[in-house]
mmCIF file of C-alpha atoms in Angstrom:
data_model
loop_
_atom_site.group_PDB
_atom_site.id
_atom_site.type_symbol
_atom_site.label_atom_id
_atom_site.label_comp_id
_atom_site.label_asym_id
_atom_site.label_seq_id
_atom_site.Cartn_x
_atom_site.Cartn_y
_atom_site.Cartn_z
ATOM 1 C CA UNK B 1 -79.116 41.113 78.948
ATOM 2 C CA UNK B 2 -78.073 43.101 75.715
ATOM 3 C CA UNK B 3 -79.543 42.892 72.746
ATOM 4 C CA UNK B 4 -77.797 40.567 70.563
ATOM 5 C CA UNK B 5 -76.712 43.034 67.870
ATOM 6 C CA UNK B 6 -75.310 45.136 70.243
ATOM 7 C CA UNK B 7 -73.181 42.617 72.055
ATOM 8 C CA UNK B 8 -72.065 41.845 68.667
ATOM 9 C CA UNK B 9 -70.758 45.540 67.877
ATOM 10 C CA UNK B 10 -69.427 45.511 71.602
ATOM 11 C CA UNK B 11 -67.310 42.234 70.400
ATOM 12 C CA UNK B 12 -66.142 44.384 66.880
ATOM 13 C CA UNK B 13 -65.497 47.700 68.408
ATOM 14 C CA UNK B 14 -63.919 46.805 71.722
ATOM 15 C CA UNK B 15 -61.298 43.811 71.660
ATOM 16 C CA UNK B 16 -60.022 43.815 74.592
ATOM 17 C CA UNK B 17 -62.288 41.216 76.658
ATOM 18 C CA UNK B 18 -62.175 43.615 80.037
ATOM 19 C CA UNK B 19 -63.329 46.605 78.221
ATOM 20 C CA UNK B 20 -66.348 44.556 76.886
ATOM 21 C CA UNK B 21 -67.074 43.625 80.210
ATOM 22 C CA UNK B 22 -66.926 47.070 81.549
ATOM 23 C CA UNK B 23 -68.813 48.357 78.024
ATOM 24 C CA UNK B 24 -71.645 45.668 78.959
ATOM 25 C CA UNK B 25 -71.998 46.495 82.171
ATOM 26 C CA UNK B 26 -72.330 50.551 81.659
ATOM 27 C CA UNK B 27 -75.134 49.707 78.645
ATOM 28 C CA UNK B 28 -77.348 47.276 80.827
ATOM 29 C CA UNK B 29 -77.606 49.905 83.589
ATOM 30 C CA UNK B 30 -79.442 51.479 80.984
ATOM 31 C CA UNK B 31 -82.356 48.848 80.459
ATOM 32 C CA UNK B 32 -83.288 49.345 84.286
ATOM 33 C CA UNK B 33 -83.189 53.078 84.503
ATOM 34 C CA UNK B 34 -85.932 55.091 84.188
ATOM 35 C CA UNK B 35 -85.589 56.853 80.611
ATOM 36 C CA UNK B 36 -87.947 58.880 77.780
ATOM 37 C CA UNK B 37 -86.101 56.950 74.985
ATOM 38 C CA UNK B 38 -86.140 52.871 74.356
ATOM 39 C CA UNK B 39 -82.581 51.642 75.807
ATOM 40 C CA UNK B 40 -81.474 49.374 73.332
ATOM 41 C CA UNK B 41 -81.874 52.534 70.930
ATOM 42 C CA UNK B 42 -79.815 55.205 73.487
ATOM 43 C CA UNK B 43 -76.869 52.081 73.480
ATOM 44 C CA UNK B 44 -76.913 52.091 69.569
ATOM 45 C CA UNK B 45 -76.352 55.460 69.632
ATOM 46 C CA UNK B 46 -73.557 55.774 72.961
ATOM 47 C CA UNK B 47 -71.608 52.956 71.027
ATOM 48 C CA UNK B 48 -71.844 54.827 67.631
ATOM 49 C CA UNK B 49 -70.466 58.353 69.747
ATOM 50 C CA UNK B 50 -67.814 56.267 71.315
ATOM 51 C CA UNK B 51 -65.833 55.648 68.478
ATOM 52 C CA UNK B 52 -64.136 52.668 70.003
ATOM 53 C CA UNK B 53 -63.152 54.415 73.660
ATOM 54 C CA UNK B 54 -64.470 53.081 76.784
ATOM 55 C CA UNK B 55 -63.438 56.320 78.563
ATOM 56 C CA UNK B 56 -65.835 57.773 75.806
ATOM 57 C CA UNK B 57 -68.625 55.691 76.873
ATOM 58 C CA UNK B 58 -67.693 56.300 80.779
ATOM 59 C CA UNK B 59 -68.068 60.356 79.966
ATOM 60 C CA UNK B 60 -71.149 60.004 78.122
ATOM 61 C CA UNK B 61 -73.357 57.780 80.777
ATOM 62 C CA UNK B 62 -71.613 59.902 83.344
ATOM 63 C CA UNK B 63 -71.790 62.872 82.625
ATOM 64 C CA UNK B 64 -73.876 63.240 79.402
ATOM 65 C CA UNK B 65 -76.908 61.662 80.492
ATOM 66 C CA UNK B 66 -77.726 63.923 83.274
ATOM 67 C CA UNK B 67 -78.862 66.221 80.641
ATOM 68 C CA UNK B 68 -82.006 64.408 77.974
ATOM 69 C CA UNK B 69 -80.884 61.217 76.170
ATOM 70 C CA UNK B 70 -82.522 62.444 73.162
ATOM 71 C CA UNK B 71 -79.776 64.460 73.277
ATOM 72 C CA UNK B 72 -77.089 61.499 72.831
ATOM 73 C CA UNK B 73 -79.407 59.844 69.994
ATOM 74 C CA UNK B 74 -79.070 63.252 68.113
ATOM 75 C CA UNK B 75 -75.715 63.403 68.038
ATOM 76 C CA UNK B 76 -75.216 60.245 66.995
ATOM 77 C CA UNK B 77 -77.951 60.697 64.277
ATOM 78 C CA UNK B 78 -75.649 63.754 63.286
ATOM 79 C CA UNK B 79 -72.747 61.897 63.505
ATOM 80 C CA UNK B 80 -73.862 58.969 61.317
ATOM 81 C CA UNK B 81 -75.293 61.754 58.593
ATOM 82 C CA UNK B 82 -78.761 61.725 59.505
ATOM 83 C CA UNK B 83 -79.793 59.154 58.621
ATOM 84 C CA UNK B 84 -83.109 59.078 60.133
ATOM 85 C CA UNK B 85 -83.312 55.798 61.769
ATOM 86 C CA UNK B 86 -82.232 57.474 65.284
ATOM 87 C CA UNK B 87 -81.097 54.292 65.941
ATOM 88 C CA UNK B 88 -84.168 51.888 66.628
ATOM 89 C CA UNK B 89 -83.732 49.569 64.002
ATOM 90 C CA UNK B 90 -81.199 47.186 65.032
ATOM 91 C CA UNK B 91 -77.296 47.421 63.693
ATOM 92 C CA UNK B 92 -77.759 44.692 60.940
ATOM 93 C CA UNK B 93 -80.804 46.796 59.752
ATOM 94 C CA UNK B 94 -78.716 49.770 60.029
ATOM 95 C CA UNK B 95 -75.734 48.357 57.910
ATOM 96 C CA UNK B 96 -78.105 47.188 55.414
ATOM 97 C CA UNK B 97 -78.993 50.706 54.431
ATOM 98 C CA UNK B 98 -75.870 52.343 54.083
#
């Protein structure tokens, strides 16, 4: 089961209901794999890389996480301005301190 903020940004950046399904269903592979980085943290940051596209998503847990997730949480950090949360804090947390 997702995290509740993250469904939510599922829900805002995907509307089409089978691409949330599919979206869900990539991410919560991620809570029973074996990883160096917290999983609700390396979906923040996949969903933030996406930009909206599941294929997006599909390349970076495909092919993109063979490499380090820290990797993925960096770009995102970079994408997002570097912020410095790297994506721990939930979203709402995150939006708050834009």
């Amino acid at each position: 089961m997702l995290p509740k903020d993250i469904d939510i940004k599922i829900a805002h950046l995907f509307t089409n209901p089978a691409d949330q399904q599919e979206v869900k269903k990539l991410l919560s592979g991620l809570f029973t794999a074996s990883l160096n980085v917290g999983a609700a943290q390396l979906s923040r940051s996949i969903l933030t890389l996406s930009g909206g596209q599941l294929k997006e998503i599909q390349n970076i847990i495909g092919e993109k996480l063979l490499g380090d997730p820290r990797d993925i949480i960096m770009m995102a950090e970079k994408k997002a301005g570097n912020p410095g949360h790297y994506f721990i804090p939930p979203f709402e947390e995150i939006e708050k301190k834009k």
